[in-house]
Each structure stands twice: as structure tokens, then as C-alpha cells.
């Protein structure tokens, strides 16, 4: 079992990473003083419920917790204000009070949604994450929770830190291969912004990761969570440093928006975005290696590196200009300066970005 | 002009109280570094818009701010998730970004609603309060913002402190008399929990307050805000001390719920609730004076002290047991021990409360 601490003063919390942790959930919850007198609500989605809910319910019930569950449809559509409202209703019906906790069992969608319910319910109750996707290693650190609005993703939200995170590697064995790869995209992102040695390790161990080797996976997730935790500790409210976590995301979000959220998974979109950022970095003076390594490791992880031809460049540019990261009209980009190192460039010209987008369509695969 | 500071470390903010402050809003906003490059959104209701919106818009526009306005229907019904969603949509359409501010121009309804939009929009943007009711002196201190759910009031919310509060006494001149009285109910509450001298002052100056004498009003609101600010400073997240602010609210909320929100205004309901708490206090050993003074000052302010006969006692008891303040099954009451002094009693028996409710129906007026 590995443990990563997210240091945030009195809001600090641990991430436990290991196999079979769900079976021991009662012990962990008890250790973290989750109330047995107040009911708790597990939020999960249909795919995860089928495979992992009974295990969690029984572990918690056996340990003496009052357990209720809410199962939402899988997918980004559930991160909506209307599902949020249904969950608040469910919480009231189950009698959740100020000492209750909400438990997110699932990927980033369930984590963001349930976390926002926990943030808002009675102005904030306890929150526990049990991530079941690789991508959710990212959402389990930092306390960003949110739902979407038809006009913009993640626009309605809060910062709400969990009490603890239980990362049970056993759940990842049932994850579809495409989601495995998409999740690894954020793992390698953490290497690319912060840790050259870890980037090299992923480059060498891509196959073990894709095969869900528990030892490799546990190591990679603990490093990934650890890097994000370091960044977040230094900048909880996303003022400046935390922006480096957006490597590949400016282009990536635009691609998701233009392609529609079905064609490209988030991790796939930011994979293409990171190749774009690497190109941008090299244009702005970074060594050629930045581009070569970035592209190679993403390819080895089975991730796309070429921008789909049919996506309209104008539409992509338009989507980027609507991105919330552009405050007060400036265009901000996270740009690599070396492997494991990035800087925030606040004056990237629209023309240069357009050029990069065009080149990404020609990227050799 | 009076100034009260709400001390909350790096979230501290000032409340400016005086006549004609709306005309100077541009100066105050500039002083507090509200962005002129990012648009800002004024939220108000129809009643207030008619009387005071144009003044504010013109003051801010003249000072160089980019001003948008959203006008919601007046009344508690606007504190809903659906109006909240409309305001987020409006915010997106106006291009509000992370440096934008939301300005609440109105009473507690507008303050709570707009404040929650500010708390949630992009996970939190700046918030400015311009209260236009007496009751809103209460909601302008403490950062509690929320909307209602059909099953429970204020259940969806956050703690989100404003940048500044501009309390323009001139706006209060257009307030209906019934709302004046209801607002004074929370003002005297602050005396009853904290300050015997202020309670005596209100007792002596009730008529000046009801006549909206600016000098008396400015004094009373600054003391009222000041007391709440002291309590909140010591307990921002409502752990314990802050509960004393709920004097009269346990019974009061139940009355509002049972009577329907049209029959009793919040301030009227808690006026009756405070008489009940005073009775409870005397039963538990406080001097008789606690009851006598409480009832006299509320009567002088034109507030109801008798519980309407037709409200069913069982329904009131039932509503109290659903109140969110009863966590883990204990029944918690704020009980006066002297004028200007209260204690939290965590073991008040249901029978005693029922007896008090019955007596409140017989209260001489
Ligand atoms: N809060 C943050 O900091 C943060 C960071 C990154 C991403 N996110 C959010 O995370 C979301 C994406 O996360 P995601 O990729 O985990 O999406 P997801 O939660 O939708 O999971 C992906 C798919 O895998 C299924 N699934 C999950 N666990 C499974 C398992 N163990 N076995 C089988 N199927 C399983 C889900 O039902 C879903 O169909 C986005 O909404 C994104 O905005 C948030
Ligand atoms: N956040 C907090 O800490 C806190 C504290 C106390 C109360 N509240 C909330 O405040 C709300 C009640 O506040 P309220 O009594 O101010 O209600 P309100 O905002 O509905 O105002 C009362 C009425 O007066 C009208 N009005 C407001 N200003 C006016 C003016 N200057 N001239 C003419 N008409 C005017 C309004 O349109 C409304 O019809 C409740 O929702 C309550 O939950 C919040
Ligand atoms: Zn991401
Ligand atoms: Zn009140």
C-alpha cells in the first residue's frame, strides 16, 4: 500500500493507493472519523455500480455505517445541474445532515459531480473519493469539483477537499482499454511538466502500464498524484503555479468542444494538445528533444498525436477564445522549456497557435 | 459615513454605511480594485430595479465599469436553482470571466442568490453587496449564500465573502413598512444575544427607527453589523459560537414552514421565536426580565409576539425536527441567560418545546 499526502494545512488529506482497499473501506472511514450516527451517501454510475458497488456497500455496512446509494447514468451528461439537483433531493430524502459524508465511487465524472454536491449541501459536508479510473488520479487531487452548463464545461463549481482518497487498483482491472489509455495521458502530463526521470520511466514502462501491471500502475499513480499534490499545495486556489497543470488543455478543450465529447475522450484530446504544446515550445526555443520525447511517449501509450483532419481550424480557434483561461483578453499558454519543465507564456499570438493547429493535422503517426 | 470591518484574515472586508453611497459606487469599486477590463453583473429584483438600479448603473458606467444587469422577480421564489442557472447563463452570455464581479443590489433574497452565483461561477468570482433592506444587514455579514430546494431552505449554498458592502441608507426610504419592522427584528436579535446596552437603546429609540430616522438607522445598523461581524470573525465556518445567531430561529423557521412563506415574514417569525426562547430561558433559570424586555422591545418595534392560533402544534414540532440544526438527533436551542447573553443548550426536551409553543399561542398582545 502506498500513501501520498496532499499538504493543504488543516485541509490536508491522504491518498491511499493499493489493491483491495474497498474491502477495507470501513477501517479507513473509521480511522478518519467519518460519522456512523449520520447517514452517508455513495454516488456512482451504472457501469461502476454493476462491478464495484455491492463490495463497497457491504464493507461499509459491516463496519456499522448507515449506507445509501445513488446511481447516475454513465458519462459526462451526468455532470449537469439537473443530476446535481436530483442528488440533493436524494440527500434530503436519506436524511443527510451536517455530519454526513458523500462518497464518490467512480471516475472523474462521478468525482466532480458528487464532490460538488458535497460542497453545496448545507454549504459543505464531508467528501470521500474512491476513484475507479486512471484519469481520476488527477481529479482526486486538488479539490476542484464542478458540473457543466450547456454553454461551458465545469463552469459551476467549488474547491472542496476530500477527507481521504481510497484508490483501489483492483477496480482498474475492469476499465475499458480506451479509458486506460486516456487516463495515462494525464499521468504522463504530470511527468512532462515536473519530472524528467518519471517521464523516462513511463517511456520505458508503457507496456506494463497498458497491461495494468499492479506494481507499475501503483508506482505511476503515486508519482502522478504526488506531482499534482505538490503543485496544488503551493497554489490551492489556482492563482498561478497551478496553471501548469493545464499543459495541453487549451488546445485539448477546444478539440473536445469542436469534435463533440463522443469522438475524443478528454485524455485523447489533451494528448494531441500536448504534442501541440511541445511544438510551440520548440518554436519558442526549447530543445528539439521536447517534441521528440513528448510525441514518442504518447504514441507508446497508444494515444493519438495527430489532430483529426475534419475538425475545422476556425472552429478550434473560436473555441479557444471562449476558454475561461483567457481572462482580460490575454492569450495564455503552458509551454514546455525542457522535458519535465514548463513556463506560463501570457502572450502567445493567435497566428502562431493557428499555425500549430494546422501542423497538428499533418503530424506523422 | 460609518465603517464596520468584518475581520476574517485575508478575507476581511469593510461595510460602508451612509446616505447616498450608490452615487459614489464607482469610487468605492475602484478603491477595492474591481476590474474595469472584465464585465460585471448587477443582480437585482423588480421592486428594487424600479427604484434604484438606474442610479447604480449610471454611477458605475460613468466610472468606467462594463455593466450588465439581471432583474429577477421579487420574493423568496427567486432563491431557486432554476433562477441560479439562468443567472449563470446570463453571466456566460455577458462574458463574465475570472476577474469579473457580481453585484447584489437588493434584500437578502438577492444577496443570497447573487452571492451563490458568485461562489459557484468558475468556482468563485468576486462578490459585492449593496443591501437595500434592513434585514440584509444580517445577510451582508458572514458570507453565507444559498438557494432553496423545494424540500428545504438554504440547503444548496456556500461560504463566500464579499469584497465590500455598500449600505446606502437612502435606499431604505422606499422599503415597505412591514419589511422595515421585519428587518428590525434581526437588529434587536443582535442586541439580545450580545449587547444589553444596545438592547436598551433600541427599546428607547424604537419610534425613531420605525420612522427611518437616518441617524438612528445608521447607528443601529452599524451596531447590528458589528455584533454579527464579531461573532462571525470568531467562527467563520459556523462550528459553534456562530450558532448563537440562531436565537429565535429554531421556532421561527418552523413557523415560516408551517404558515407558508407568505403569511409570516422571516423577521416576524423569529420575533415570535425570540419570545419563545425568552420563555424557555426563564424556565431554565434566567431572570424574569429576559422575557419582559424581549417581549416589550419587539412589541415597540411593531413585531408580532403571539403565535397565530391556527398553526398546528404538531406540524410545528414536526418542522423543527426536520431543521438542519439538529444533527445526530440532538435538539439544540439558543437560550437567553440574561439580556445580551445566550447559551447553546444541546439537550432541550421535545416536551418542553411543545409546552412553549402552546404558550406562545396564548401570549397576551
Ligand atoms: N476535478 C478535477 O481536477 C478533474 C481533473 C481531470 C478531469 N476531471 C473530470 O473528469 C471527467 C473524466 O473522468 P473519467 O475519464 O474518469 O470519466 P468517467 O467518470 O466518465 O469514466 C469513464 C468511463 O469509465 C467507466 N468506468 C469508470 N470506472 C470504471 C471501472 N472501474 N470499470 C469499468 N468502467 C468504469 C465510466 O462509467 C465511464 O463510462 C471529466 O468530466 C473531467 O472534467 C476533473
Ligand atoms: N445570508 C445570510 O446570512 C442571511 C441572513 C438572514 C436572512 N437571509 C435571507 O434573506 C432573505 C430575506 O431578506 P429580505 O427580507 O431582505 O428579503 P427580500 O430580498 O425579498 O426583500 C423584501 C422585499 O422588499 C423588496 N425590497 C427590497 N429592497 C427594497 C427597497 N429598498 N425599496 C422597496 N422595496 C424593496 C423586495 O423586492 C422584496 O419584495 C431570506 O431569503 C433569508 O434566508 C440570509
Ligand atoms: Zn485534464
Ligand atoms: Zn434570520
PDB file of C-alpha atoms in Angstrom, chain A residues 42-220:
ATOM      1  CA  UNK A  42     -22.469   6.775  -2.123  1.00  0.00           C
ATOM      2  CA  UNK A  43     -22.721   8.297  -5.598  1.00  0.00           C
ATOM      3  CA  UNK A  44     -21.686   6.123  -8.515  1.00  0.00           C
ATOM      4  CA  UNK A  45     -22.576   5.444 -12.159  1.00  0.00           C
ATOM      5  CA  UNK A  46     -24.245   2.424 -13.746  1.00  0.00           C
ATOM      6  CA  UNK A  47     -21.042   0.927 -15.147  1.00  0.00           C
ATOM      7  CA  UNK A  48     -19.220   1.135 -11.854  1.00  0.00           C
ATOM      8  CA  UNK A  49     -22.249   0.128  -9.761  1.00  0.00           C
ATOM      9  CA  UNK A  50     -22.517  -3.156 -11.652  1.00  0.00           C
ATOM     10  CA  UNK A  51     -18.933  -4.066 -10.878  1.00  0.00           C
ATOM     11  CA  UNK A  52     -17.947  -2.477  -7.576  1.00  0.00           C
ATOM     12  CA  UNK A  53     -20.874  -1.043  -5.605  1.00  0.00           C
ATOM     13  CA  UNK A  54     -22.009  -4.160  -3.721  1.00  0.00           C
ATOM     14  CA  UNK A  55     -18.461  -4.674  -2.417  1.00  0.00           C
ATOM     15  CA  UNK A  56     -18.308  -1.138  -1.033  1.00  0.00           C
ATOM     16  CA  UNK A  57     -21.809  -1.182   0.428  1.00  0.00           C
ATOM     17  CA  UNK A  58     -21.143  -4.417   2.217  1.00  0.00           C
ATOM     18  CA  UNK A  59     -17.765  -3.303   3.564  1.00  0.00           C
ATOM     19  CA  UNK A  60     -19.292  -0.127   4.996  1.00  0.00           C
ATOM     20  CA  UNK A  61     -22.479  -1.697   6.298  1.00  0.00           C
ATOM     21  CA  UNK A  62     -20.495  -4.409   8.045  1.00  0.00           C
ATOM     22  CA  UNK A  63     -18.391  -1.734   9.706  1.00  0.00           C
ATOM     23  CA  UNK A  64     -21.532  -0.082  11.085  1.00  0.00           C
ATOM     24  CA  UNK A  65     -22.093   2.785   8.668  1.00  0.00           C
ATOM     25  CA  UNK A  66     -25.581   3.848   7.507  1.00  0.00           C
ATOM     26  CA  UNK A  67     -25.223   3.499   3.763  1.00  0.00           C
ATOM     27  CA  UNK A  68     -27.405   4.910   0.965  1.00  0.00           C
ATOM     28  CA  UNK A  69     -26.532   4.805  -2.730  1.00  0.00           C
ATOM     29  CA  UNK A  70     -27.441   6.849  -5.790  1.00  0.00           C
ATOM     30  CA  UNK A  71     -26.611   5.516  -9.252  1.00  0.00           C
ATOM     31  CA  UNK A  72     -26.431   8.022 -12.119  1.00  0.00           C
ATOM     32  CA  UNK A  73     -26.134   7.277 -15.862  1.00  0.00           C
ATOM     33  CA  UNK A  74     -22.504   6.979 -17.016  1.00  0.00           C
ATOM     34  CA  UNK A  75     -20.840   9.767 -18.946  1.00  0.00           C
ATOM     35  CA  UNK A  76     -20.260  13.488 -18.999  1.00  0.00           C
ATOM     36  CA  UNK A  77     -24.002  14.230 -19.349  1.00  0.00           C
ATOM     37  CA  UNK A  78     -24.458  13.374 -15.693  1.00  0.00           C
ATOM     38  CA  UNK A  79     -22.259  16.315 -14.706  1.00  0.00           C
ATOM     39  CA  UNK A  80     -25.298  18.575 -15.012  1.00  0.00           C
ATOM     40  CA  UNK A  81     -27.220  20.866 -12.710  1.00  0.00           C
ATOM     41  CA  UNK A  82     -30.264  18.652 -13.049  1.00  0.00           C
ATOM     42  CA  UNK A  83     -28.500  15.486 -11.860  1.00  0.00           C
ATOM     43  CA  UNK A  84     -26.927  17.640  -9.138  1.00  0.00           C
ATOM     44  CA  UNK A  85     -30.415  18.672  -8.020  1.00  0.00           C
ATOM     45  CA  UNK A  86     -31.612  15.054  -8.032  1.00  0.00           C
ATOM     46  CA  UNK A  87     -28.722  14.135  -5.765  1.00  0.00           C
ATOM     47  CA  UNK A  88     -29.530  16.944  -3.344  1.00  0.00           C
ATOM     48  CA  UNK A  89     -33.111  15.658  -3.267  1.00  0.00           C
ATOM     49  CA  UNK A  90     -31.813  12.164  -2.625  1.00  0.00           C
ATOM     50  CA  UNK A  91     -29.603  13.502   0.160  1.00  0.00           C
ATOM     51  CA  UNK A  92     -32.556  15.193   1.828  1.00  0.00           C
ATOM     52  CA  UNK A  93     -34.685  12.084   1.475  1.00  0.00           C
ATOM     53  CA  UNK A  94     -31.968   9.961   3.066  1.00  0.00           C
ATOM     54  CA  UNK A  95     -31.697  12.479   5.892  1.00  0.00           C
ATOM     55  CA  UNK A  96     -28.089  13.520   5.294  1.00  0.00           C
ATOM     56  CA  UNK A  97     -27.114  16.075   7.936  1.00  0.00           C
ATOM     57  CA  UNK A  98     -24.115  18.288   8.570  1.00  0.00           C
ATOM     58  CA  UNK A  99     -22.038  15.388   9.887  1.00  0.00           C
ATOM     59  CA  UNK A 100     -22.822  13.147   6.905  1.00  0.00           C
ATOM     60  CA  UNK A 101     -20.369  12.340   4.118  1.00  0.00           C
ATOM     61  CA  UNK A 102     -20.784  11.873   0.389  1.00  0.00           C
ATOM     62  CA  UNK A 103     -18.690   9.141  -1.202  1.00  0.00           C
ATOM     63  CA  UNK A 104     -17.790   9.279  -4.889  1.00  0.00           C
ATOM     64  CA  UNK A 105     -17.250   5.779  -6.303  1.00  0.00           C
ATOM     65  CA  UNK A 106     -16.255   6.169  -9.925  1.00  0.00           C
ATOM     66  CA  UNK A 107     -14.259   8.132 -12.437  1.00  0.00           C
ATOM     67  CA  UNK A 108     -13.810  11.866 -12.801  1.00  0.00           C
ATOM     68  CA  UNK A 109     -17.432  12.430 -13.749  1.00  0.00           C
ATOM     69  CA  UNK A 110     -18.750  10.919 -10.542  1.00  0.00           C
ATOM     70  CA  UNK A 111     -15.972  12.577  -8.533  1.00  0.00           C
ATOM     71  CA  UNK A 112     -16.688  16.054  -9.865  1.00  0.00           C
ATOM     72  CA  UNK A 113     -20.455  15.665  -9.568  1.00  0.00           C
ATOM     73  CA  UNK A 114     -20.587  14.080  -6.118  1.00  0.00           C
ATOM     74  CA  UNK A 115     -17.889  16.449  -4.919  1.00  0.00           C
ATOM     75  CA  UNK A 116     -19.959  19.426  -5.945  1.00  0.00           C
ATOM     76  CA  UNK A 117     -22.975  18.005  -4.143  1.00  0.00           C
ATOM     77  CA  UNK A 118     -20.802  17.643  -1.027  1.00  0.00           C
ATOM     78  CA  UNK A 119     -19.522  21.206  -1.446  1.00  0.00           C
ATOM     79  CA  UNK A 120     -23.022  22.690  -1.750  1.00  0.00           C
ATOM     80  CA  UNK A 121     -25.156  20.508   0.518  1.00  0.00           C
ATOM     81  CA  UNK A 122     -25.781  22.537   3.691  1.00  0.00           C
ATOM     82  CA  UNK A 123     -22.899  24.730   2.455  1.00  0.00           C
ATOM     83  CA  UNK A 124     -20.444  21.843   2.608  1.00  0.00           C
ATOM     84  CA  UNK A 125     -20.303  18.385   4.130  1.00  0.00           C
ATOM     85  CA  UNK A 126     -17.570  15.743   4.148  1.00  0.00           C
ATOM     86  CA  UNK A 127     -16.450  14.187   0.890  1.00  0.00           C
ATOM     87  CA  UNK A 128     -14.582  10.942   0.183  1.00  0.00           C
ATOM     88  CA  UNK A 129     -13.232   9.852  -3.177  1.00  0.00           C
ATOM     89  CA  UNK A 130     -12.904   6.252  -4.341  1.00  0.00           C
ATOM     90  CA  UNK A 131     -11.580   6.721  -7.878  1.00  0.00           C
ATOM     91  CA  UNK A 132     -12.087   3.844 -10.300  1.00  0.00           C
ATOM     92  CA  UNK A 133     -10.390   5.226 -13.398  1.00  0.00           C
ATOM     93  CA  UNK A 134      -6.806   6.169 -14.101  1.00  0.00           C
ATOM     94  CA  UNK A 135      -7.876   9.645 -15.156  1.00  0.00           C
ATOM     95  CA  UNK A 136      -9.420  10.143 -11.747  1.00  0.00           C
ATOM     96  CA  UNK A 137      -5.947  10.145 -10.156  1.00  0.00           C
ATOM     97  CA  UNK A 138      -5.987  13.690 -11.465  1.00  0.00           C
ATOM     98  CA  UNK A 139      -9.404  14.700 -10.195  1.00  0.00           C
ATOM     99  CA  UNK A 140      -8.732  13.128  -6.791  1.00  0.00           C
ATOM    100  CA  UNK A 141      -6.078  15.754  -6.050  1.00  0.00           C
ATOM    101  CA  UNK A 142      -6.839  19.433  -5.757  1.00  0.00           C
ATOM    102  CA  UNK A 143     -10.424  19.676  -4.662  1.00  0.00           C
ATOM    103  CA  UNK A 144     -11.793  21.032  -7.915  1.00  0.00           C
ATOM    104  CA  UNK A 145     -15.392  19.903  -8.201  1.00  0.00           C
ATOM    105  CA  UNK A 146     -17.973  21.065 -10.717  1.00  0.00           C
ATOM    106  CA  UNK A 147     -20.857  20.432 -13.042  1.00  0.00           C
ATOM    107  CA  UNK A 148     -21.233  21.628 -16.616  1.00  0.00           C
ATOM    108  CA  UNK A 149     -23.523  24.239 -18.141  1.00  0.00           C
ATOM    109  CA  UNK A 150     -24.796  23.730 -21.703  1.00  0.00           C
ATOM    110  CA  UNK A 151     -22.591  26.672 -22.732  1.00  0.00           C
ATOM    111  CA  UNK A 152     -19.416  25.738 -20.829  1.00  0.00           C
ATOM    112  CA  UNK A 153     -17.723  22.837 -19.061  1.00  0.00           C
ATOM    113  CA  UNK A 154     -17.011  22.899 -15.319  1.00  0.00           C
ATOM    114  CA  UNK A 155     -18.419  26.409 -15.025  1.00  0.00           C
ATOM    115  CA  UNK A 156     -20.459  25.768 -11.871  1.00  0.00           C
ATOM    116  CA  UNK A 157     -18.302  24.506  -9.071  1.00  0.00           C
ATOM    117  CA  UNK A 158     -16.239  24.918  -5.965  1.00  0.00           C
ATOM    118  CA  UNK A 159     -12.978  23.991  -4.288  1.00  0.00           C
ATOM    119  CA  UNK A 160     -13.856  21.267  -1.824  1.00  0.00           C
ATOM    120  CA  UNK A 161     -11.154  18.965  -0.499  1.00  0.00           C
ATOM    121  CA  UNK A 162     -11.905  15.331   0.352  1.00  0.00           C
ATOM    122  CA  UNK A 163     -11.286  13.828   3.782  1.00  0.00           C
ATOM    123  CA  UNK A 164      -9.428  10.940   2.182  1.00  0.00           C
ATOM    124  CA  UNK A 165      -8.999   9.176  -1.127  1.00  0.00           C
ATOM    125  CA  UNK A 166      -9.082   5.390  -1.411  1.00  0.00           C
ATOM    126  CA  UNK A 167      -7.527   4.301  -4.684  1.00  0.00           C
ATOM    127  CA  UNK A 168      -8.257   0.623  -5.103  1.00  0.00           C
ATOM    128  CA  UNK A 169      -6.151  -0.648  -8.028  1.00  0.00           C
ATOM    129  CA  UNK A 170      -8.349  -3.734  -8.314  1.00  0.00           C
ATOM    130  CA  UNK A 171     -11.169  -1.597  -9.724  1.00  0.00           C
ATOM    131  CA  UNK A 172      -8.980  -0.526 -12.628  1.00  0.00           C
ATOM    132  CA  UNK A 173      -8.890  -4.076 -13.979  1.00  0.00           C
ATOM    133  CA  UNK A 174     -12.441  -3.676 -15.308  1.00  0.00           C
ATOM    134  CA  UNK A 175     -11.747  -0.373 -17.075  1.00  0.00           C
ATOM    135  CA  UNK A 176     -12.142  -0.361 -20.892  1.00  0.00           C
ATOM    136  CA  UNK A 177      -8.786  -0.177 -22.688  1.00  0.00           C
ATOM    137  CA  UNK A 178      -9.616   3.164 -24.296  1.00  0.00           C
ATOM    138  CA  UNK A 179     -10.169   4.716 -20.860  1.00  0.00           C
ATOM    139  CA  UNK A 180      -6.930   3.182 -19.617  1.00  0.00           C
ATOM    140  CA  UNK A 181      -5.001   4.988 -22.343  1.00  0.00           C
ATOM    141  CA  UNK A 182      -6.898   8.236 -21.910  1.00  0.00           C
ATOM    142  CA  UNK A 183      -6.123   8.164 -18.196  1.00  0.00           C
ATOM    143  CA  UNK A 184      -2.438   7.568 -18.787  1.00  0.00           C
ATOM    144  CA  UNK A 185      -2.418  10.777 -20.800  1.00  0.00           C
ATOM    145  CA  UNK A 186      -2.816  12.795 -17.579  1.00  0.00           C
ATOM    146  CA  UNK A 187      -0.243  10.618 -15.825  1.00  0.00           C
ATOM    147  CA  UNK A 188       2.405  11.407 -18.404  1.00  0.00           C
ATOM    148  CA  UNK A 189       1.335  15.057 -18.357  1.00  0.00           C
ATOM    149  CA  UNK A 190       2.483  15.166 -14.739  1.00  0.00           C
ATOM    150  CA  UNK A 191       5.871  13.857 -15.836  1.00  0.00           C
ATOM    151  CA  UNK A 192       6.146  16.327 -18.703  1.00  0.00           C
ATOM    152  CA  UNK A 193       5.511  19.376 -16.509  1.00  0.00           C
ATOM    153  CA  UNK A 194       7.562  18.368 -13.465  1.00  0.00           C
ATOM    154  CA  UNK A 195       9.722  15.247 -13.621  1.00  0.00           C
ATOM    155  CA  UNK A 196      12.074  14.213 -16.409  1.00  0.00           C
ATOM    156  CA  UNK A 197      13.063  10.959 -14.664  1.00  0.00           C
ATOM    157  CA  UNK A 198       9.440   9.881 -14.330  1.00  0.00           C
ATOM    158  CA  UNK A 199       8.849  10.737 -17.980  1.00  0.00           C
ATOM    159  CA  UNK A 200      11.729   8.445 -18.925  1.00  0.00           C
ATOM    160  CA  UNK A 201      10.320   5.737 -16.657  1.00  0.00           C
ATOM    161  CA  UNK A 202       6.929   5.905 -18.378  1.00  0.00           C
ATOM    162  CA  UNK A 203       8.670   5.830 -21.769  1.00  0.00           C
ATOM    163  CA  UNK A 204      10.354   2.561 -20.697  1.00  0.00           C
ATOM    164  CA  UNK A 205       7.323   1.052 -18.955  1.00  0.00           C
ATOM    165  CA  UNK A 206       4.469   1.974 -21.277  1.00  0.00           C
ATOM    166  CA  UNK A 207       3.649  -1.659 -21.999  1.00  0.00           C
ATOM    167  CA  UNK A 208       3.457  -2.654 -18.339  1.00  0.00           C
ATOM    168  CA  UNK A 209       1.127   0.265 -17.728  1.00  0.00           C
ATOM    169  CA  UNK A 210      -1.122  -0.637 -20.643  1.00  0.00           C
ATOM    170  CA  UNK A 211      -1.255  -4.203 -19.309  1.00  0.00           C
ATOM    171  CA  UNK A 212      -2.387  -2.818 -15.929  1.00  0.00           C
ATOM    172  CA  UNK A 213       0.545  -4.400 -14.090  1.00  0.00           C
ATOM    173  CA  UNK A 214      -0.400  -3.530 -10.471  1.00  0.00           C
ATOM    174  CA  UNK A 215       3.147  -2.753  -9.403  1.00  0.00           C
ATOM    175  CA  UNK A 216       3.766  -0.362 -12.327  1.00  0.00           C
ATOM    176  CA  UNK A 217       0.318   1.154 -12.001  1.00  0.00           C
ATOM    177  CA  UNK A 218       0.658   1.746  -8.260  1.00  0.00           C
ATOM    178  CA  UNK A 219       4.010   3.405  -8.804  1.00  0.00           C
ATOM    179  CA  UNK A 220       2.830   5.612 -11.694  1.00  0.00           C
TER     180      UNK A 220
END
